[in-house]
XYZ file of C-alpha atoms in Angstrom:
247
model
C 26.627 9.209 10.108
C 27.337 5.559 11.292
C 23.395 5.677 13.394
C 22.228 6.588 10.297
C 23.357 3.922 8.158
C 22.737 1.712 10.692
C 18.944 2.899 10.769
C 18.828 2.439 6.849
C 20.290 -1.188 6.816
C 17.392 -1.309 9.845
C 15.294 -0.224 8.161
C 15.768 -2.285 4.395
C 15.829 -5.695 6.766
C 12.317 -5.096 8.018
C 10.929 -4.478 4.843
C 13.495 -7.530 3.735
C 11.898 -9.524 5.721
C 8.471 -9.370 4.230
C 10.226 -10.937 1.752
C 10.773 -14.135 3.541
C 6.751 -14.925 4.289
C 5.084 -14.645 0.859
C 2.246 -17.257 1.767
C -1.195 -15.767 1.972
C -1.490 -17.769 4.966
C 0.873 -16.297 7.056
C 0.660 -13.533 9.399
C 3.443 -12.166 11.393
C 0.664 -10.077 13.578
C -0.870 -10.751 16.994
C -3.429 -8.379 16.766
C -4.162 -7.217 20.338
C -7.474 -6.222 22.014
C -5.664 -2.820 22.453
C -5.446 -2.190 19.147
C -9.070 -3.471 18.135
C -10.690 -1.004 20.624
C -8.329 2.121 19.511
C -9.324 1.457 15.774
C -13.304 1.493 16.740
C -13.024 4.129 19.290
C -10.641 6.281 17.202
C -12.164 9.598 16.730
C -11.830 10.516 12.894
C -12.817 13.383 11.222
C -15.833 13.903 8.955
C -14.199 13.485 5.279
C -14.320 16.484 3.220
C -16.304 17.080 -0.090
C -14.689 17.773 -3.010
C -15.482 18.218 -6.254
C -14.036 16.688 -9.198
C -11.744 19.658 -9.879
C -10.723 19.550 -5.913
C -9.721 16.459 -6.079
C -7.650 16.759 -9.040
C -6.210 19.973 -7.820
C -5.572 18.072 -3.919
C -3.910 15.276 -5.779
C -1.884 16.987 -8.150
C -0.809 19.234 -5.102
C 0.377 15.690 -2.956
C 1.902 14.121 -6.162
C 4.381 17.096 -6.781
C 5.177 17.244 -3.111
C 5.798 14.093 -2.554
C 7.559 13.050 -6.143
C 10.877 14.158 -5.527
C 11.446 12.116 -2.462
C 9.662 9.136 -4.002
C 12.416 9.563 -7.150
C 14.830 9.146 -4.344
C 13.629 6.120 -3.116
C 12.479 4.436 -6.058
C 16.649 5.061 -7.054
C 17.577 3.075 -3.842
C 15.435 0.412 -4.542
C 15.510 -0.604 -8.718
C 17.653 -0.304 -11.232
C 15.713 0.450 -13.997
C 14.626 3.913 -13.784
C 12.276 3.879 -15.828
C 9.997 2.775 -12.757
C 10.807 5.892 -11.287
C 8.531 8.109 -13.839
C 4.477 8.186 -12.667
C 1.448 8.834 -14.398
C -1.667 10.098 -12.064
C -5.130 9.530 -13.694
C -8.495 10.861 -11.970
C -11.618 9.177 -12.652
C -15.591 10.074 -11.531
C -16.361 7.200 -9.772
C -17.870 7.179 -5.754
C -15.651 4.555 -4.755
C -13.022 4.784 -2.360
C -10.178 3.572 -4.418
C -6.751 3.565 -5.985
C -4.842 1.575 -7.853
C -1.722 1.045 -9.845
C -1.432 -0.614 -13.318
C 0.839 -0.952 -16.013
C 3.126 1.333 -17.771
C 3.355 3.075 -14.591
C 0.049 4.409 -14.308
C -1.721 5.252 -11.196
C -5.452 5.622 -10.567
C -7.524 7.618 -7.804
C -11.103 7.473 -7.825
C -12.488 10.910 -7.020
C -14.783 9.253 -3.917
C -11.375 8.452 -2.138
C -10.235 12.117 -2.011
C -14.000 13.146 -0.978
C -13.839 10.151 1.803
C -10.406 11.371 3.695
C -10.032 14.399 5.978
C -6.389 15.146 6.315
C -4.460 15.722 2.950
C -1.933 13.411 5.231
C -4.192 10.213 3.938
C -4.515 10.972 0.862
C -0.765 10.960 0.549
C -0.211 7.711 1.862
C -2.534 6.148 -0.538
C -0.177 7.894 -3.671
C 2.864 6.821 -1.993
C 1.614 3.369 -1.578
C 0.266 3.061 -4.925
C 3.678 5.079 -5.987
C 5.549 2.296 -4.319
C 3.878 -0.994 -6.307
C 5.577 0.427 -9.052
C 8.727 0.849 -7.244
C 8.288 -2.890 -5.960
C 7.301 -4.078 -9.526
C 4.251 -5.740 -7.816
C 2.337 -4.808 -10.989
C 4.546 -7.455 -13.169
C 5.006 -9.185 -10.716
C 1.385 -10.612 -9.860
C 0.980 -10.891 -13.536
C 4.317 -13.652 -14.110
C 2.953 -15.319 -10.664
C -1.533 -15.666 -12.638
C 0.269 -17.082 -15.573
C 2.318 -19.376 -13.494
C -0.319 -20.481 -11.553
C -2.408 -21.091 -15.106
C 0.259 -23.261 -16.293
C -0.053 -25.395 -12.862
C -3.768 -25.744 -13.259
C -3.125 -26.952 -16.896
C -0.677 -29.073 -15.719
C -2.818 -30.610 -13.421
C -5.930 -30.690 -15.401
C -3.679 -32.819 -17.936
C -2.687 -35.495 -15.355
C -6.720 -35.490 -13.514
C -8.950 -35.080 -15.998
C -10.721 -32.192 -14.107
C -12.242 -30.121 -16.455
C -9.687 -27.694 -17.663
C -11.519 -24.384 -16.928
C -12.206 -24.505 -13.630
C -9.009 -26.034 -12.595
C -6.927 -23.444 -14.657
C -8.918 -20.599 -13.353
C -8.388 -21.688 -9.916
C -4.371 -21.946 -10.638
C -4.697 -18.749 -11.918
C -6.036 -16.929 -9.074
C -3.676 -18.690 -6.242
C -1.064 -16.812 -8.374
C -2.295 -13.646 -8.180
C -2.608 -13.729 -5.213
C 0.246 -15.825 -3.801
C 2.865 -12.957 -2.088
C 0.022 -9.920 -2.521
C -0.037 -9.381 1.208
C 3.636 -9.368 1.177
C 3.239 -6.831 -1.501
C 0.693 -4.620 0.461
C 2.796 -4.642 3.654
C 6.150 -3.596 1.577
C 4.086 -0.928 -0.167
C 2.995 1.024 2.954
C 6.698 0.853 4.386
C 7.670 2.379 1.125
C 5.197 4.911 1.293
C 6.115 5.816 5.233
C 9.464 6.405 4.003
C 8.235 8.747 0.987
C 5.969 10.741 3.441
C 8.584 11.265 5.983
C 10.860 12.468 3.437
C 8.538 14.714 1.835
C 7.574 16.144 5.334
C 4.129 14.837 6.338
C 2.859 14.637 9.153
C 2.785 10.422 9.836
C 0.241 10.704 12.897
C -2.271 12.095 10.527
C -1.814 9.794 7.517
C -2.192 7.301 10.186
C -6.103 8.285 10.175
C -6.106 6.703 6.566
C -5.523 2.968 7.785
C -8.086 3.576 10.506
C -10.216 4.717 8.402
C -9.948 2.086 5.829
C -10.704 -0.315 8.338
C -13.626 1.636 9.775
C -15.338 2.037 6.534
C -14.957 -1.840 5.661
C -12.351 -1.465 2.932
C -10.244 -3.327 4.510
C -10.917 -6.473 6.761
C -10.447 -6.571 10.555
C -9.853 -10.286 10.339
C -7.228 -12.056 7.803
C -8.174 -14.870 6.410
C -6.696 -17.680 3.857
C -6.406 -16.503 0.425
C -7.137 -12.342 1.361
C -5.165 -9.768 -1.208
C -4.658 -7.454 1.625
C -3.453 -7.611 5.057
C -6.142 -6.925 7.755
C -6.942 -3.848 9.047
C -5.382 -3.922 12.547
C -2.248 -5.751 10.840
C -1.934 -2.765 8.809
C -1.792 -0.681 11.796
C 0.053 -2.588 13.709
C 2.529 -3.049 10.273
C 2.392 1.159 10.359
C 3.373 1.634 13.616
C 6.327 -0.881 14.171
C 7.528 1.238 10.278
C 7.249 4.544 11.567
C 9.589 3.644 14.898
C 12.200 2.280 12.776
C 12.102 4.984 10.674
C 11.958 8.076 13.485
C 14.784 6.435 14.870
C 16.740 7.402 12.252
């Protein structure tokens, strides 16, 4: 009992600690050569095509497997629990993408469930989406554009640099000010979620990899990215899952 407290005040500090290095700019990854050649030598399997009803059918399958032990979690982490109630949309559209919104909606394109193998994947991309609701990223990045708007005006009023641009700008440091943070607390969430609801985390591993194989997300970070790099993502994943099969 007293390990596995331990592991769960472990485990809150590392994703605590995300906390502490909001800046776009920083990185908290030394992305090896090791893990550059595993990600473009990893063998992946060829993605599986669905149709539009598949992919509702595969999603609704993950989302009632999984929504339990994301209820659970989302309870340890907010107290309104409210956040703790989901609303999965499917949309026709080829891209491979998800994404959360407000009034906890989530959206999955019906080209991300025909561009992922194991059903493993696909359930890390619900949890992760899942847990930007349970993070409140959503309002979140919206308080941090308008702050960053009010900046710009601020500074277009003491400049005299046209107001647009400078407002626009303001706007979109805010949004994205902390969204890394956001992304890496987001995938611990969802690592949790998954190994409560039973998956197997070696396979939804293959999703990262193969976000960063299909150019979804970057290999390189840069200044001002909304997303972590690929091979920080992996690295992110694995240093998660120890903490968390530890337990």
């Amino acid at each position: 009992m007293k390990k596995a407290l331990l592991n769960r005040a472990k485990f809150l500090c590392l994703i605590g600690a995300v906390f502490l290095f909001s800046s776009n700019s920083f990185t908290n990854f030394k992305v090896s050569q090791s893990v550059l050649d595993e990600i473009n030598s990893f063998k992946l399997k060829k993605p599986i095509f669905r149709t539009k009803s598949e992919s509702e059918d595969l999603l609704n399958t993950v989302f009632e497997r999984i929504q339990d032990s994301a209820k659970e979690v989302c309870k340890e982490h907010v107290k309104n629990i409210d956040r703790c109630e989901w609303e999965l949309i499917v949309e026709s559209n080829n891209q491979f993408n998800a994404y959360a919104s407000e009034d906890n909606k989530i959206t999955f394109y019906t080209g991300l469930v025909r561009g992922v193998y194991y059903e493993e994947e696909l359930a890390f991309v619900v949890a992760h989406e899942i847990a930007h609701h349970i993070g409140n990223h959503i309002a979140e990045a919206k308080t941090k554009t308008v702050f960053g708007a009010v900046i710009g005006a601020i500074i277009t009023g003491s400049t005299g640099i046209p107001t647009g641009n400078i407002i626009l700008s303001g706007a979109n440091m805010g949004r994205l000010s902390g969204s890394k943070r956001q992304e890496l607390e987001a995938d611990a969430l969802s690592l949790e979620i998954l190994q409560k609801s039973g998956y197997d985390l070696e396979k939804s591993r293959h999703g990262i990899i193969r976000l960063t194989r299909i150019g979804v997300s970057r290999v390189n970070s840069v200044f001002m990215d909304s997303h972590p790099s690929g091979p920080e993502r992996v690295i992110w994943y694995d240093q998660v899952r120890d903490y968390l099969e530890d337990e």
